[in-house]
mmCIF file of C-alpha atoms in Angstrom:
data_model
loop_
_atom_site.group_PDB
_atom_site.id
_atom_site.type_symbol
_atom_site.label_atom_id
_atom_site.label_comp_id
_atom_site.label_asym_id
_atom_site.label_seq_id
_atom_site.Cartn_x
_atom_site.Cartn_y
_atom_site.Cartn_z
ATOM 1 C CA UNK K 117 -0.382 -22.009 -16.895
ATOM 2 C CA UNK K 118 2.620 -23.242 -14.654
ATOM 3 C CA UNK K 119 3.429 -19.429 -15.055
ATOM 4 C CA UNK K 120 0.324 -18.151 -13.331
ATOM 5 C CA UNK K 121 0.097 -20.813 -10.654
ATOM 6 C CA UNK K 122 3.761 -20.178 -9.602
ATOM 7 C CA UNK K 123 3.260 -16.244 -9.541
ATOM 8 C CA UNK K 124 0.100 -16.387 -7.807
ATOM 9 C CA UNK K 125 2.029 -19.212 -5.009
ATOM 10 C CA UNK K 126 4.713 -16.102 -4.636
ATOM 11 C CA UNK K 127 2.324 -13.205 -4.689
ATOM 12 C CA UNK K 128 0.010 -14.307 -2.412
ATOM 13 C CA UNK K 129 2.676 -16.071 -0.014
ATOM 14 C CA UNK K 130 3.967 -12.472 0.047
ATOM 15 C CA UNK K 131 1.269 -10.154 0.853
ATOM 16 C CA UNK K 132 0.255 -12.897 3.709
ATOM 17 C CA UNK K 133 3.564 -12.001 5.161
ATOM 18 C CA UNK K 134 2.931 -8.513 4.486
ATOM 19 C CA UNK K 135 -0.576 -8.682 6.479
ATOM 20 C CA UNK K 136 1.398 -10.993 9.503
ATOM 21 C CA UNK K 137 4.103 -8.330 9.604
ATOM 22 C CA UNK K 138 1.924 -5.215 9.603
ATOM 23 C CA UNK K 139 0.226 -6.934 12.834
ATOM 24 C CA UNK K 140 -3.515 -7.945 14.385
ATOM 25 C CA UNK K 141 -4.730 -4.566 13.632
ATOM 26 C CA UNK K 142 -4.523 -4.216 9.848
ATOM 27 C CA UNK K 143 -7.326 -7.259 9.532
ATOM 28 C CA UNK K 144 -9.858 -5.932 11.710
ATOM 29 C CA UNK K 145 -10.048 -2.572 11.858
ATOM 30 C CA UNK K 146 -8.646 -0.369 9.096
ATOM 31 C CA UNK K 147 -6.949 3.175 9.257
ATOM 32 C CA UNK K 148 -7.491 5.355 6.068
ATOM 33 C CA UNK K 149 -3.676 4.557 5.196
ATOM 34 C CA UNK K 150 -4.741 0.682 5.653
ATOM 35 C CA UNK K 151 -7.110 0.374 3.636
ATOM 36 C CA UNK K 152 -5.669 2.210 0.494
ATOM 37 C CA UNK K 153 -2.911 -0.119 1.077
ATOM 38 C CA UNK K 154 -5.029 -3.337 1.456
ATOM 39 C CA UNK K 155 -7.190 -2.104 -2.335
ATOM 40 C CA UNK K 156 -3.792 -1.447 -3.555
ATOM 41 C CA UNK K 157 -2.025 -4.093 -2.941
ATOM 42 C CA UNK K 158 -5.046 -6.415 -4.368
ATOM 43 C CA UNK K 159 -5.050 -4.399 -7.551
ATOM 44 C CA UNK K 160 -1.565 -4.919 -7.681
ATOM 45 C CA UNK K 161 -0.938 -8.242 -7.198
ATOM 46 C CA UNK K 162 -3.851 -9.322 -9.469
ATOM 47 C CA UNK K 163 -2.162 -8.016 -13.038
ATOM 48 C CA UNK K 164 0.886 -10.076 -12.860
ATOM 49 C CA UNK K 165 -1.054 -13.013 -12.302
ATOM 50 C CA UNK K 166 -3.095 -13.063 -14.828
ATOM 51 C CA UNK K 167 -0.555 -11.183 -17.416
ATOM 52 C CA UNK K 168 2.232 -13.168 -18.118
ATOM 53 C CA UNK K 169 3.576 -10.970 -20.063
ATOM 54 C CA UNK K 170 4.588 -8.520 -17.002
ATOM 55 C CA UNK K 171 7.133 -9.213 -15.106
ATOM 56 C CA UNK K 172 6.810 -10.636 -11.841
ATOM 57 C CA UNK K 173 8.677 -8.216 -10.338
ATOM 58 C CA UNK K 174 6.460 -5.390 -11.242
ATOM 59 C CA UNK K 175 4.287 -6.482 -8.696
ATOM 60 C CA UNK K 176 6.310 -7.931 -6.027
ATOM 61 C CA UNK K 177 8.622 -4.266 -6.232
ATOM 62 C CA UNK K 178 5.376 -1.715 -5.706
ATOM 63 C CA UNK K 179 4.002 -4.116 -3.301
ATOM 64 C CA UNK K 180 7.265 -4.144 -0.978
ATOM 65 C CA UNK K 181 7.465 -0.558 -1.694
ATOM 66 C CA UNK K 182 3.779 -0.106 -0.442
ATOM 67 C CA UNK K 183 4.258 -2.704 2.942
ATOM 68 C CA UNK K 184 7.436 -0.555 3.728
ATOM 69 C CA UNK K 185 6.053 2.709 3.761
ATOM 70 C CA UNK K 186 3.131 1.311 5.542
ATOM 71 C CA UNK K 187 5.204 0.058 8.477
ATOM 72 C CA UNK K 188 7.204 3.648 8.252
ATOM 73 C CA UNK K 189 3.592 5.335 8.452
ATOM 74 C CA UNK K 190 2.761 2.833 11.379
ATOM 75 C CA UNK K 191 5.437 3.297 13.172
ATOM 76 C CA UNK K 192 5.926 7.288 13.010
ATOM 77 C CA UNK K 193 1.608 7.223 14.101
ATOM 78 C CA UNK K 194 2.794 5.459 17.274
ATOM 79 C CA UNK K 195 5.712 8.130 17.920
ATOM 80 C CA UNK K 196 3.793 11.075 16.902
ATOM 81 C CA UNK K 197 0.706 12.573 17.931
ATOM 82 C CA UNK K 198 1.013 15.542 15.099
ATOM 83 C CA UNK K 199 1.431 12.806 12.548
ATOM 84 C CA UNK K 200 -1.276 10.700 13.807
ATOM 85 C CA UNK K 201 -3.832 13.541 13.592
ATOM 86 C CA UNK K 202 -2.501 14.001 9.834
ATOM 87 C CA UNK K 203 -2.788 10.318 8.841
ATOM 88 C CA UNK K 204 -5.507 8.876 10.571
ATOM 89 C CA UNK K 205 -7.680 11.894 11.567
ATOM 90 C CA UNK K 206 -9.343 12.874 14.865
ATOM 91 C CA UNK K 207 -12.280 11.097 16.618
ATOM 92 C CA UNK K 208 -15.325 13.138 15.505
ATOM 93 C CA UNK K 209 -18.530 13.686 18.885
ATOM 94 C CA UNK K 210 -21.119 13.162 17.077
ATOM 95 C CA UNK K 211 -23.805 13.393 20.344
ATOM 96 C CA UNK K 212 -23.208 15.128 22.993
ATOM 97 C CA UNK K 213 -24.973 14.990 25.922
ATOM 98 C CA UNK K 214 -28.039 13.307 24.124
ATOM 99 C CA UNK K 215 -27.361 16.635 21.526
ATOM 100 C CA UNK K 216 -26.373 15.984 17.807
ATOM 101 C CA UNK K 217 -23.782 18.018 16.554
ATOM 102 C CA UNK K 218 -25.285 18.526 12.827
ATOM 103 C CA UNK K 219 -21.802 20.893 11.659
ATOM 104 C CA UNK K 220 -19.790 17.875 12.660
ATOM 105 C CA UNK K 221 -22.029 15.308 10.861
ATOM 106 C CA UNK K 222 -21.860 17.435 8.107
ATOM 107 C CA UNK K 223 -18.117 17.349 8.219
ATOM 108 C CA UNK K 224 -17.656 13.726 8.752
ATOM 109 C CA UNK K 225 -20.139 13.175 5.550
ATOM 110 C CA UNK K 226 -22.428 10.542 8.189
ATOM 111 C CA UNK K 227 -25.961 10.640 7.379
ATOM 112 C CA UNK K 228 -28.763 10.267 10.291
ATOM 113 C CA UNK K 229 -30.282 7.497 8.657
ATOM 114 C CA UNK K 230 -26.298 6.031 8.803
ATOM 115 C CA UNK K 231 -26.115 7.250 12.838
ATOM 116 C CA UNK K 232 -29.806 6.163 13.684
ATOM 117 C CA UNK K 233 -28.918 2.709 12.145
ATOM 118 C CA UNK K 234 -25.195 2.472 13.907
ATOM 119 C CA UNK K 235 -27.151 3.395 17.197
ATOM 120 C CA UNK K 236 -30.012 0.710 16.407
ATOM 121 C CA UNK K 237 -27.130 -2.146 15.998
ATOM 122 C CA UNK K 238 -25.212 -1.197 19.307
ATOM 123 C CA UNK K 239 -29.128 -1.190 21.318
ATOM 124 C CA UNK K 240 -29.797 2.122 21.535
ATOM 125 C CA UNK K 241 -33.329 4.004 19.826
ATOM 126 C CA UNK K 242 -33.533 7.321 22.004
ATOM 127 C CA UNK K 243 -30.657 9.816 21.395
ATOM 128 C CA UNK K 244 -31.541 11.024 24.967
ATOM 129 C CA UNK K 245 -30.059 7.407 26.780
ATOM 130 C CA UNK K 246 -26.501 8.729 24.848
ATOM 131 C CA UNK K 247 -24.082 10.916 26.740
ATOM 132 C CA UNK K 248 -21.487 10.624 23.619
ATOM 133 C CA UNK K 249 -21.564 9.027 20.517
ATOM 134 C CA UNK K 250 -17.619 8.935 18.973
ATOM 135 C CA UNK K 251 -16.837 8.498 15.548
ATOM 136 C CA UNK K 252 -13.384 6.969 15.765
ATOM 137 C CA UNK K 253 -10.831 7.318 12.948
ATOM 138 C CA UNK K 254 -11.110 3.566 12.091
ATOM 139 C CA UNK K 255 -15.432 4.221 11.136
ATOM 140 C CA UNK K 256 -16.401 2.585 13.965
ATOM 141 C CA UNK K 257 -19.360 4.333 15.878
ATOM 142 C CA UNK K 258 -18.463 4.101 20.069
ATOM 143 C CA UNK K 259 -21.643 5.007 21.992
ATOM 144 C CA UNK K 260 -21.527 5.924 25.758
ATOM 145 C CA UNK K 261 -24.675 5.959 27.670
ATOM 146 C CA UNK K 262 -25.520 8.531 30.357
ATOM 147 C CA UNK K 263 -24.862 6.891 33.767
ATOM 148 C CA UNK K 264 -28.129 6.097 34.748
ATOM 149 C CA UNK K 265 -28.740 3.920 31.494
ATOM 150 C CA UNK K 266 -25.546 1.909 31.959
ATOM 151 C CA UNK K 267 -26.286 -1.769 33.627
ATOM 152 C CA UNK K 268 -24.883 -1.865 36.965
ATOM 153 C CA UNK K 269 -21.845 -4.139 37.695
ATOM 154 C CA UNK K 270 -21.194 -6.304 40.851
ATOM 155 C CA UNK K 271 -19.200 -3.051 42.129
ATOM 156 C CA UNK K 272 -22.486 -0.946 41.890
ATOM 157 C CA UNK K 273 -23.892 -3.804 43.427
ATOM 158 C CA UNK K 274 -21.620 -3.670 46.273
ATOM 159 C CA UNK K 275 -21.851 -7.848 45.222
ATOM 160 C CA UNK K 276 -18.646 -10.111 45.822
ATOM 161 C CA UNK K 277 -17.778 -12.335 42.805
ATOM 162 C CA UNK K 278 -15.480 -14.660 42.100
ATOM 163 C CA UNK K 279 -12.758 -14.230 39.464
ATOM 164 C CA UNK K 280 -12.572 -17.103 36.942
ATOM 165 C CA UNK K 281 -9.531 -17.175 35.474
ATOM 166 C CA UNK K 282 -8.329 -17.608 31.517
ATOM 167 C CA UNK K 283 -10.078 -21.120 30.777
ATOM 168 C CA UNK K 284 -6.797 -22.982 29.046
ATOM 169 C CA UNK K 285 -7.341 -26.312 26.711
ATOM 170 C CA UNK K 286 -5.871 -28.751 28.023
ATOM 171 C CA UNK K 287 -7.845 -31.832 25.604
ATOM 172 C CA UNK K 288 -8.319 -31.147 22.503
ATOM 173 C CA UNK K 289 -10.019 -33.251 19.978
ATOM 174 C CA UNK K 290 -8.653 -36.318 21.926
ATOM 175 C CA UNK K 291 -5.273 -34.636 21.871
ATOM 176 C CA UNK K 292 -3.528 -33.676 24.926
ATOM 177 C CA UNK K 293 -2.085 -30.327 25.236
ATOM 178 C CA UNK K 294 0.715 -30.908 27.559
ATOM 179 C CA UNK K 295 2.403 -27.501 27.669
ATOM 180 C CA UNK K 296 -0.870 -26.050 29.058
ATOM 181 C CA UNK K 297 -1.445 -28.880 31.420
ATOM 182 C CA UNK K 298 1.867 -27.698 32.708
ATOM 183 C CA UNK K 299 0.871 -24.385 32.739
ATOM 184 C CA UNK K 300 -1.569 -24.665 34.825
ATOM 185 C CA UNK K 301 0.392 -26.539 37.761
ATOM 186 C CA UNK K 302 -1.072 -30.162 37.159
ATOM 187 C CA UNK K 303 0.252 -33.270 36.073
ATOM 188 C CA UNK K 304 -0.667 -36.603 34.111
ATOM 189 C CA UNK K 305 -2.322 -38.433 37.205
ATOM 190 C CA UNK K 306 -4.461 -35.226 37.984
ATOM 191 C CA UNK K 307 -5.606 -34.876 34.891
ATOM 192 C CA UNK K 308 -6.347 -39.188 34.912
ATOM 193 C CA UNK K 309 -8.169 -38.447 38.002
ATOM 194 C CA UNK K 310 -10.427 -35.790 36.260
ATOM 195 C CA UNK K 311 -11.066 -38.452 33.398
ATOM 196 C CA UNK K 312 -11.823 -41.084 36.069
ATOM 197 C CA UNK K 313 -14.234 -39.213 37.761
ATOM 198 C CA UNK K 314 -15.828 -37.976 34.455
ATOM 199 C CA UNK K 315 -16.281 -41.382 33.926
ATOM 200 C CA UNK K 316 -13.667 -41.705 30.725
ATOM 201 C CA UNK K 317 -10.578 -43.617 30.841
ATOM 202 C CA UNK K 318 -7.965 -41.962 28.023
ATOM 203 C CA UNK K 319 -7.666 -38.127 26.552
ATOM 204 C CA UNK K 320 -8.654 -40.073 23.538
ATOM 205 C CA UNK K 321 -11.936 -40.414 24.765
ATOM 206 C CA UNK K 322 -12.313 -36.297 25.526
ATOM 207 C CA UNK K 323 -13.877 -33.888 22.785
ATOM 208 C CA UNK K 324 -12.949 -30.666 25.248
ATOM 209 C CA UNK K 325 -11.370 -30.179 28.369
ATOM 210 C CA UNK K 326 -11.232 -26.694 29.821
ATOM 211 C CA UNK K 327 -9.240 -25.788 32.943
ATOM 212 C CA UNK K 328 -9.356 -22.232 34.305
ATOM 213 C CA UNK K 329 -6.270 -20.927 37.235
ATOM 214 C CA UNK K 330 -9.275 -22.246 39.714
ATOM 215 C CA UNK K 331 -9.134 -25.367 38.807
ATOM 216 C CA UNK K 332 -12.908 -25.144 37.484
ATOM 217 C CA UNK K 333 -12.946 -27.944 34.955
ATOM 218 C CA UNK K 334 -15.593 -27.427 31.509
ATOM 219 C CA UNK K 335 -15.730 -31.324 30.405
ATOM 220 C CA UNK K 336 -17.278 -32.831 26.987
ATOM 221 C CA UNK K 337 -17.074 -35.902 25.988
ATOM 222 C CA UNK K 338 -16.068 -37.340 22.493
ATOM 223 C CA UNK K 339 -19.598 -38.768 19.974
ATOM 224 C CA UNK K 340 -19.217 -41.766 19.439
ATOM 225 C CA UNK J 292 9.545 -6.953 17.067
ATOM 226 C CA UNK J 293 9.998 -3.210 18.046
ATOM 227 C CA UNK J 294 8.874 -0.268 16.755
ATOM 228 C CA UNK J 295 12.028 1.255 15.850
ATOM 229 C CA UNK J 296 13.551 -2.343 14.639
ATOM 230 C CA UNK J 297 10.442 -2.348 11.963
ATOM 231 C CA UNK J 298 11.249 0.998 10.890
ATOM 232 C CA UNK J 299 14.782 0.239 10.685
ATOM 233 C CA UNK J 300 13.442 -2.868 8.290
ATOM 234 C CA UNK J 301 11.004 -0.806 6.636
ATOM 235 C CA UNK J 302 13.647 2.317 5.446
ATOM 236 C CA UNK J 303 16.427 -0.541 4.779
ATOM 237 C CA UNK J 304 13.915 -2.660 2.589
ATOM 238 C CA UNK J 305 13.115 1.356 1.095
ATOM 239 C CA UNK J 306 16.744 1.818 0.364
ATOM 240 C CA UNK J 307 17.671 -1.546 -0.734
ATOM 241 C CA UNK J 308 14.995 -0.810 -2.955
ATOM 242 C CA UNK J 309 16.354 2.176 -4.320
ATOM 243 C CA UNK J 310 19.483 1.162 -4.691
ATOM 244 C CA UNK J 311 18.875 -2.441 -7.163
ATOM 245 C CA UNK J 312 16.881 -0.103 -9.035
ATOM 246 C CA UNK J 313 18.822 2.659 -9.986
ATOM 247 C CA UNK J 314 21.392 -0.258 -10.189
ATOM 248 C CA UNK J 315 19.229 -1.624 -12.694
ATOM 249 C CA UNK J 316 18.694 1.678 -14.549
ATOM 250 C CA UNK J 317 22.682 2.038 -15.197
ATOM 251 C CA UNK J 318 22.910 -1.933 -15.759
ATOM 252 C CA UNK J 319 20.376 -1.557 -18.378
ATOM 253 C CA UNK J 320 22.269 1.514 -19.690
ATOM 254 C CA UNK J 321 25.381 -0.408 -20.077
ATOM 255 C CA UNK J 322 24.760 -3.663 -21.619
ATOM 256 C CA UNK J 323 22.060 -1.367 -24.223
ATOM 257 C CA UNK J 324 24.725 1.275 -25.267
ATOM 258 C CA UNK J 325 27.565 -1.233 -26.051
ATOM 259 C CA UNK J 326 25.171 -3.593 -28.369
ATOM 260 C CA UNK J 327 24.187 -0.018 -29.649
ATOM 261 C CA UNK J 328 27.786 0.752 -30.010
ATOM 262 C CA UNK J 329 28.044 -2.592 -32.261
ATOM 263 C CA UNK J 330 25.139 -2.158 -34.141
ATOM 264 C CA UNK J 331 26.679 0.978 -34.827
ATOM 265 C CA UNK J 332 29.696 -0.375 -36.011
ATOM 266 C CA UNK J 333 28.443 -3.547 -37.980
ATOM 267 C CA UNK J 334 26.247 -0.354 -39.846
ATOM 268 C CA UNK J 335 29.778 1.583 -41.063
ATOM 269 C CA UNK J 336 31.187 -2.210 -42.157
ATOM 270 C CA UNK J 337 27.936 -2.740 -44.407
ATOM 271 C CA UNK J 338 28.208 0.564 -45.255
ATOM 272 C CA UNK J 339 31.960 -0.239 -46.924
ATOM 273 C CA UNK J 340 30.242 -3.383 -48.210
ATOM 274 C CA UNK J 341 32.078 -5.550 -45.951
ATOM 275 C CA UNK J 342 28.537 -8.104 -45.447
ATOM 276 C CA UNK J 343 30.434 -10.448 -43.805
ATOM 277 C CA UNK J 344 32.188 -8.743 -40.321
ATOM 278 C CA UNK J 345 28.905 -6.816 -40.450
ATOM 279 C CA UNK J 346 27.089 -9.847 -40.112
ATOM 280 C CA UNK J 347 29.488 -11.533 -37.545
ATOM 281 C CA UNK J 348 29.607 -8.709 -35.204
ATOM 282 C CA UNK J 349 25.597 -8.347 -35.311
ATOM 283 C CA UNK J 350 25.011 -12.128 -34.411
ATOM 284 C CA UNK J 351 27.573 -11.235 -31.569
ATOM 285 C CA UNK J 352 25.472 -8.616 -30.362
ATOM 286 C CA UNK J 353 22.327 -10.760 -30.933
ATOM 287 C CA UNK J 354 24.177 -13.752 -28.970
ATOM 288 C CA UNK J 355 24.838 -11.118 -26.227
ATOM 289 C CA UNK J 356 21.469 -9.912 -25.992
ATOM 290 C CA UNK J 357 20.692 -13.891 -25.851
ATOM 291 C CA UNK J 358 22.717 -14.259 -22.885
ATOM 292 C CA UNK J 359 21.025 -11.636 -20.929
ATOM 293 C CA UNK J 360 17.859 -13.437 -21.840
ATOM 294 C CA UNK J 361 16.986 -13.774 -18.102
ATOM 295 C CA UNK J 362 17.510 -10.292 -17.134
ATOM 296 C CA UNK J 363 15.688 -8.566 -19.759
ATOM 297 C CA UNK J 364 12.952 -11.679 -19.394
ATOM 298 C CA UNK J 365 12.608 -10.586 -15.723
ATOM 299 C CA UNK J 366 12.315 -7.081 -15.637
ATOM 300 C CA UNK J 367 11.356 -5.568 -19.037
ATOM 301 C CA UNK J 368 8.025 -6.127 -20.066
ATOM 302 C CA UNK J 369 8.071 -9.152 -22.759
ATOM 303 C CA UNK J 370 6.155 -7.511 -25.107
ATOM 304 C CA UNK J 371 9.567 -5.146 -25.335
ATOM 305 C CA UNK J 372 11.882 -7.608 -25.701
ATOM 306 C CA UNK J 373 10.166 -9.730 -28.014
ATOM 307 C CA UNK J 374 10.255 -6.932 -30.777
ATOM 308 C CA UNK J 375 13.323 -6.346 -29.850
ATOM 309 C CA UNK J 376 14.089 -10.067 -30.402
ATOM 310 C CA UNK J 377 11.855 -9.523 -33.838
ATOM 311 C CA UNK J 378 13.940 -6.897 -35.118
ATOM 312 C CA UNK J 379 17.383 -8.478 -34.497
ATOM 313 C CA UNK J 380 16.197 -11.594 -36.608
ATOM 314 C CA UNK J 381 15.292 -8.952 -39.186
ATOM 315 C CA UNK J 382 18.577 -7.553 -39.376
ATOM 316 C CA UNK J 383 20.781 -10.631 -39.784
ATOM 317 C CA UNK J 384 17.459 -11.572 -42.582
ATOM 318 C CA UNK J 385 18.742 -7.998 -44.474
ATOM 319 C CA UNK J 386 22.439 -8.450 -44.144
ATOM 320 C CA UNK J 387 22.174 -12.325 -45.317
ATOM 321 C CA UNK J 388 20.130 -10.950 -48.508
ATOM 322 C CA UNK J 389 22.922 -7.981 -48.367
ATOM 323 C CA UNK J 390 20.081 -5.589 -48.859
ATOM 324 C CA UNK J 391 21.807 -2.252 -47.796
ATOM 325 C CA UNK J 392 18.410 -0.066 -47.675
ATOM 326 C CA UNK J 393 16.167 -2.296 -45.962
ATOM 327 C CA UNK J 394 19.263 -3.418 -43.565
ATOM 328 C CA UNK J 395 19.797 0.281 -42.331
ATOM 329 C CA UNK J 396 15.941 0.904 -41.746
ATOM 330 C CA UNK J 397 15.937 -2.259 -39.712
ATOM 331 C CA UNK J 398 19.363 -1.698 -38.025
ATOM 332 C CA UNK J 399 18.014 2.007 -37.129
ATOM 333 C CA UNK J 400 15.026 0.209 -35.714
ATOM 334 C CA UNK J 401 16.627 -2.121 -33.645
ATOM 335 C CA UNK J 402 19.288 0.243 -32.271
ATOM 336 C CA UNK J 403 16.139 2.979 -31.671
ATOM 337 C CA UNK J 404 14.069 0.288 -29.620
ATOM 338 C CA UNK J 405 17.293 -0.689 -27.520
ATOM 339 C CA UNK J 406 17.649 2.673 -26.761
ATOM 340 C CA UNK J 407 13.879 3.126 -25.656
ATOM 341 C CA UNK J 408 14.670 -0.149 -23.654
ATOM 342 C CA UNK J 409 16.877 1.161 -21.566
ATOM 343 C CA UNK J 410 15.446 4.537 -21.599
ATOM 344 C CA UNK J 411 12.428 3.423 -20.016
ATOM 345 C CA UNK J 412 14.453 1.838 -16.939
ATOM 346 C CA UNK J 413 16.254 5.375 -16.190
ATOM 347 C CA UNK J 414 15.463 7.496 -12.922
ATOM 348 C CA UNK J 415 14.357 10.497 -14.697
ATOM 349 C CA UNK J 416 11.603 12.844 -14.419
ATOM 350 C CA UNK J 417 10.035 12.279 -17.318
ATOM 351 C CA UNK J 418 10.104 8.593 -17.121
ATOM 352 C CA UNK J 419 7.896 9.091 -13.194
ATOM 353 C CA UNK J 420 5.609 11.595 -14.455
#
């Protein structure tokens, strides 16, 4: 028992490290090469913990052998475009200029029921609004609209608008986040005078409190 | 943390790797062939019906083997070294009862699985595939 609870402490302290190391990208969207490693890796690290007769290190050595090459792999995609194509494949234009492309659906094994529904979720139902539909080399499905079906922004607008600024926390929870406060410029006695006129008299007293490089202020006040 | 530091971590870790490994292979080599080697020996003293030094040198070997109870523990599988464990208890059994037949099947056994042991650990072909 003490057996299994330490080598599943080690194992999954490790591949937590693994995932931290390998960056932000290996959680969310997953290259071909990423996601045999993330099945792998599970598979692997699941038969020393429940076989105690393995040895620990039969898991922990494929597993550093896998997050190695991985990070080789990574890093020889970002130097090479060659290698990229290789490991990761090329984006696939599904529509074209509201056309399908059937050869290349056929290659990239989607099914129209699979693009129809991909289409649905991003808001489009006529093929016609789409100047291309992308199938990137992660799965995901980008879909750009024709011009004329995209919403206009302020700039098509020709409107003038203000630009807010990152929002930082500076209360949190009743807890003052004083590196932030700093950040922004300010100082205790501003931010007492924000509390004053919010009608509160201590951070302990705040649920939120937003501040954005404007000085725009997003206040909420702690339940009692 | 740069790209070319991670790769530099990456092929290091690779190597390192690679090198406790093979390491390992000729460790396991070593310590298996000299127990081997006594086995060997404590065979030819039973063989002259000298029970006794054949007996002494075997619980040496089976004391050594003890010693490296963590290593082999750590990376053999334990189903492994428990018969090997098994079969040395056999062997001091059959040269206690003096029992010269059943003493050189076991010995053979035990110096056979040792082998295998170590066999298993090498960098060889055959052992990948």
């Amino acid at each position: 028992m003490f057996t299994g609870l330490m080598r599943t402490m080690i194992l999954y302290i490790l591949i937590i490290a693994g995932v931290r190391l390998m960056g932000k990208r290996q959680v969310g969207e997953l290259e071909p090469s990423e996601l045999v490693l993330s099945l792998i890796i599970a598979d692997l690290a699941s038969v020393p913990m429940q076989d105690y007769g393995i040895p620990l290190l039969t898991g922990i050595v494929p597993i550093l052998t896998l997050m190695s090459l991985t990070m080789i792999l990574s890093v020889l995609t970002m130097k090479s475009v060659r290698f990229r194509a290789v490991l990761c494949g090329r984006p696939s234009i599904i529509v074209q200029n509201g056309t399908l492309d059937q050869k290349e659906m056929a290659k990239t094994r989607l099914t129209l029921d699979e693009l129809l529904e991909e289409l649905r979720c991003k808001g489009y139902t006529d093929l016609s609004q789409i100047k291309y539909a992308i199938l990137e080399t992660n799965g995901q499905l980008s879909v750009l609209p024709f011009a004329n079906q995209k919403p206009p922004t302020a700039r098509d607008l020709k409107v003038s608008v203000e630009e807010g600024g990152l929002p930082r926390v500076v209360v949190s929870d009743g807890r003052l986040l004083e590196g932030n406060l700093k950040l922004l410029g300010h100082d205790r006695p501003w931010l007492d005078r924000q509390l004053t006129q919010r009608g509160c008299r201590d951070v302990s007293q705040v649920f939120l409190l937003l501040v954005d490089e404007t000085d725009a202020v997003y206040f909420a006040k702690k339940e009692s | 943390m740069s790209c070319v530091k991670r790769l530099y971590i990456a092929a290091g870790l690779l190597v390192l790797l690679l090198a406790v490994s093979l390491t390992n292979a000729w460790y396991a080599q070593s310590i298996t062939g000299d127990m081997r080697e006594q086995l060997r020996q404590a065979q030819e003293l039973a063989e002259r019906e000298d029970w006794s030094r054949a007996e002494a040198l075997t619980r040496q070997v089976y004391e050594d083997w003890q010693g490296h109870h963590f290593y082999f523990h750590t990376l053999m599988r334990h189903s492994d070294t428990d018969q090997v464990l098994r079969a040395f208890r056999q062997v001091l059994e059959y040269l206690q009862l003096q029992e010269p037949d059943q003493y050189n099947a076991a010995n053979a056994d035990l110096m056979a699985q040792l082998e295998l042991l170590a066999e298993m650990e090498q960098a060889t072909v055959v052992n990948v595939l």
